[in-house]
Coordinates of C-alpha atoms in Angstrom, one line a residue:
Chain A
X13 CA 97.3 106.0 109.5
X14 CA 97.6 102.4 108.2
X15 CA 95.1 99.8 107.0
X16 CA 95.3 98.3 110.5
X17 CA 94.1 101.6 112.0
X18 CA 91.1 101.6 109.8
X19 CA 90.3 98.1 111.0
X20 CA 90.8 99.1 114.6
X21 CA 88.4 102.0 114.1
X22 CA 85.7 99.7 112.7
X23 CA 86.2 97.4 115.7
X24 CA 86.1 100.1 118.3
X25 CA 83.6 102.6 116.9
X26 CA 81.3 100.5 114.7
X27 CA 81.5 97.4 117.0
X28 CA 82.4 95.0 114.2
X29 CA 84.2 91.8 114.9
X30 CA 88.0 92.0 114.1
X31 CA 87.8 89.3 111.3
X32 CA 85.0 91.0 109.5
X33 CA 86.5 94.4 109.8
X34 CA 89.7 93.1 108.2
X35 CA 87.7 91.7 105.3
X36 CA 85.7 94.9 104.9
X37 CA 88.8 97.1 104.7
X38 CA 90.6 94.6 102.3
X39 CA 87.5 94.4 100.1
X40 CA 87.2 98.2 99.9
X41 CA 90.7 98.7 98.6
X42 CA 90.8 95.5 96.5
X43 CA 87.7 96.5 94.6
X44 CA 89.1 100.0 94.0
X45 CA 92.4 98.5 92.8
X46 CA 90.6 96.1 90.4
X47 CA 88.5 98.9 89.0
X48 CA 91.6 100.9 88.2
X49 CA 93.4 97.9 86.7
X50 CA 90.3 97.4 84.4
X51 CA 90.9 101.0 83.4
X52 CA 87.8 102.3 85.2
X53 CA 87.7 105.6 86.9
X54 CA 86.5 105.9 90.5
X55 CA 84.4 108.6 92.1
X56 CA 84.0 108.5 95.9
X57 CA 81.6 111.3 97.0
X58 CA 83.2 113.3 99.7
X59 CA 86.7 112.0 99.1
X60 CA 87.6 112.5 95.5
X61 CA 88.1 110.9 92.1
X62 CA 90.7 108.5 90.7
X63 CA 91.4 108.7 87.0
X64 CA 93.4 106.2 84.9
X65 CA 95.6 108.1 82.5
X66 CA 97.2 106.5 79.5
X67 CA 100.7 107.9 78.7
X68 CA 102.0 107.4 75.2
X69 CA 105.5 106.0 74.7
X70 CA 108.2 108.3 73.4
X71 CA 111.8 108.3 72.4
X72 CA 113.9 109.5 75.3
X73 CA 117.6 110.0 75.9
X74 CA 119.9 108.8 78.5
X75 CA 121.1 112.2 79.8
X76 CA 124.5 110.9 80.6
X77 CA 125.4 109.2 77.4
X78 CA 123.0 110.8 75.0
X79 CA 121.9 107.4 73.7
X80 CA 118.3 107.3 72.4
X81 CA 116.0 104.9 74.2
X82 CA 112.4 104.0 73.8
X83 CA 110.2 104.9 76.8
X84 CA 107.3 102.5 76.7
X85 CA 103.6 103.6 76.9
X86 CA 102.2 103.2 80.4
X87 CA 99.2 103.8 82.5
X88 CA 99.1 105.9 85.7
X89 CA 96.6 106.9 88.3
X90 CA 95.7 110.5 89.0
X91 CA 93.8 111.5 92.2
X92 CA 91.9 114.7 92.7
X93 CA 90.5 115.5 96.1
X94 CA 86.8 116.5 96.1
X95 CA 85.9 120.0 97.0
X96 CA 84.4 119.0 100.3
X97 CA 87.6 117.4 101.4
X98 CA 89.8 120.2 100.1
X99 CA 87.7 122.6 102.1
X100 CA 87.8 120.4 105.2
X101 CA 91.6 120.2 105.0
X102 CA 91.8 124.0 105.0
X103 CA 89.0 124.9 107.3
X104 CA 91.1 125.6 110.3
X105 CA 93.5 127.7 108.3
X106 CA 90.8 129.7 106.6
X107 CA 89.2 130.5 110.0
X108 CA 92.6 131.6 111.3
X109 CA 93.3 133.8 108.3
X110 CA 89.9 135.5 108.7
X111 CA 90.6 136.2 112.3
X112 CA 94.0 137.7 111.3
X113 CA 92.4 139.8 108.6
X114 CA 89.8 141.2 110.8
X115 CA 92.6 142.3 113.2
X116 CA 91.2 140.8 116.4
Chain B
X6 CA 83.0 102.8 89.9
X7 CA 81.2 104.6 92.7
X8 CA 80.7 104.0 96.4
X9 CA 77.6 102.0 95.6
X10 CA 79.8 99.4 93.8
X11 CA 82.2 99.1 96.7
X12 CA 79.2 98.7 99.1
X13 CA 77.9 95.9 96.8
X14 CA 81.3 94.1 97.0
X15 CA 81.4 94.4 100.8
X16 CA 77.8 93.2 101.0
X17 CA 78.7 90.1 98.9
X18 CA 81.9 89.4 100.9
X19 CA 80.7 89.8 104.5
X20 CA 77.5 88.7 106.1
X21 CA 76.1 92.2 106.8
X22 CA 72.8 93.6 105.5
X23 CA 72.9 96.2 102.7
X24 CA 72.2 99.0 105.1
X25 CA 75.0 97.8 107.5
X26 CA 77.4 97.5 104.6
X27 CA 76.6 101.0 103.5
X28 CA 77.2 102.4 107.0
X29 CA 80.5 100.4 107.3
X30 CA 81.9 101.6 104.0
X31 CA 80.9 105.2 104.9
X32 CA 82.7 104.7 108.3
X33 CA 85.9 103.6 106.5
X34 CA 85.9 106.7 104.3
X35 CA 85.0 109.0 107.2
X36 CA 87.9 107.7 109.3
X37 CA 90.2 108.4 106.3
X38 CA 88.8 111.9 105.9
X39 CA 89.3 112.6 109.6
X40 CA 92.9 111.5 109.5
X41 CA 93.6 113.7 106.5
X42 CA 91.9 116.6 108.1
X43 CA 94.3 116.2 111.0
X44 CA 97.2 116.4 108.5
X45 CA 97.9 112.7 108.9
X46 CA 99.4 110.6 106.1
X47 CA 97.4 107.4 105.1
X48 CA 99.4 104.4 103.9
X49 CA 97.3 101.6 102.4
X50 CA 99.7 98.8 101.5
X51 CA 99.0 97.4 98.1
X52 CA 97.1 100.5 97.0
X53 CA 98.9 103.7 97.7
X54 CA 99.6 106.6 100.1
X55 CA 97.6 109.7 100.7
X56 CA 99.8 112.6 101.8
X57 CA 98.8 116.0 103.0
X58 CA 101.3 118.7 101.9
X59 CA 101.6 122.0 103.6
X60 CA 102.0 124.8 101.0
X61 CA 103.4 128.1 102.0
X62 CA 101.9 131.3 100.8
X63 CA 103.5 132.6 97.6
X64 CA 103.0 135.4 95.1
X65 CA 101.2 134.2 92.0
X66 CA 100.2 136.0 88.8
X67 CA 97.0 136.2 87.0
X68 CA 98.1 134.9 83.6
X69 CA 95.5 136.9 81.8
X70 CA 96.1 140.3 83.3
X71 CA 99.7 139.9 84.7
X72 CA 98.4 141.2 88.0
X73 CA 100.2 139.9 91.1
X74 CA 98.2 138.2 93.7
X75 CA 99.1 136.4 96.9
X76 CA 98.2 132.7 97.0
X77 CA 97.4 131.9 100.6
X78 CA 99.1 129.1 102.5
X79 CA 97.1 126.0 102.1
X80 CA 97.1 122.2 102.4
X81 CA 97.0 120.0 99.4
X82 CA 96.2 116.3 99.2
X83 CA 98.1 114.0 96.9
X84 CA 97.9 110.3 96.2
X85 CA 100.9 108.2 95.2
X86 CA 99.9 104.7 93.9
X87 CA 101.9 101.8 95.4
X88 CA 104.3 99.8 93.3
X89 CA 101.8 96.9 93.4
X90 CA 99.0 99.1 91.9
X91 CA 101.4 100.5 89.3
X92 CA 102.5 97.1 88.1
X93 CA 98.9 96.0 88.1
X94 CA 98.1 98.8 85.7
X95 CA 101.0 98.0 83.5
X96 CA 101.0 94.2 83.8

C-alpha cells in the first residue's frame, strides 16, 4: 500500500474529492514528521506510538583497518505497535492455533 | 502529539468541519490498519515503511526459571523511517 492507495480509499469510500484527499493524506504524514523532527513523541490510539530516541556518539573502529573513528550522536525513531493492532495482526493465527489445539 | 493534533492540522488545511476532519483522519488510519492486518506492507514516501514480518515458532526460555517454552508463530510490525525523515531528525 502506498500513499496514493490511501488517497484512493478516501475518494472511493469516504467520497472526498481527489484534490482534498491528497491534501489530507499529505497533512497527516507531514504533521507527524514535523512532530518527530521537533523531538515530540506521537501516540496514535489503535495504531501505536512513535518515540524519538537520542543516541550518544561513541568512538568506533573501522573493522578492516582498526582505525578509530568518532561515531556522531544521532536521533532515531522507534515505533511500537499498539496492543489492539498487534492482536489484530495475529487474530487469524490465534483462531487457527486454537482450532488445532482443540483437535477438531 | 496525538490524533487530535493531526485532526486539528487537517481541519486547518482543508475546508471540512471538525467532525468531518475527525472521520477522515480515522479513515486514513483504519485503511492502514486493514492493510497491515492483511499482511500488506505500507510505504509512505517521505515518512517511512511499515512492514509485517512473519515470525516462525521457536523455543524460548524463561530467563528467570530456565524453563523452556514454545514461542508461537506470530506476526510482528516494524517501522523503518525513510531517509528523508532520518535526515530531518539529524539535520
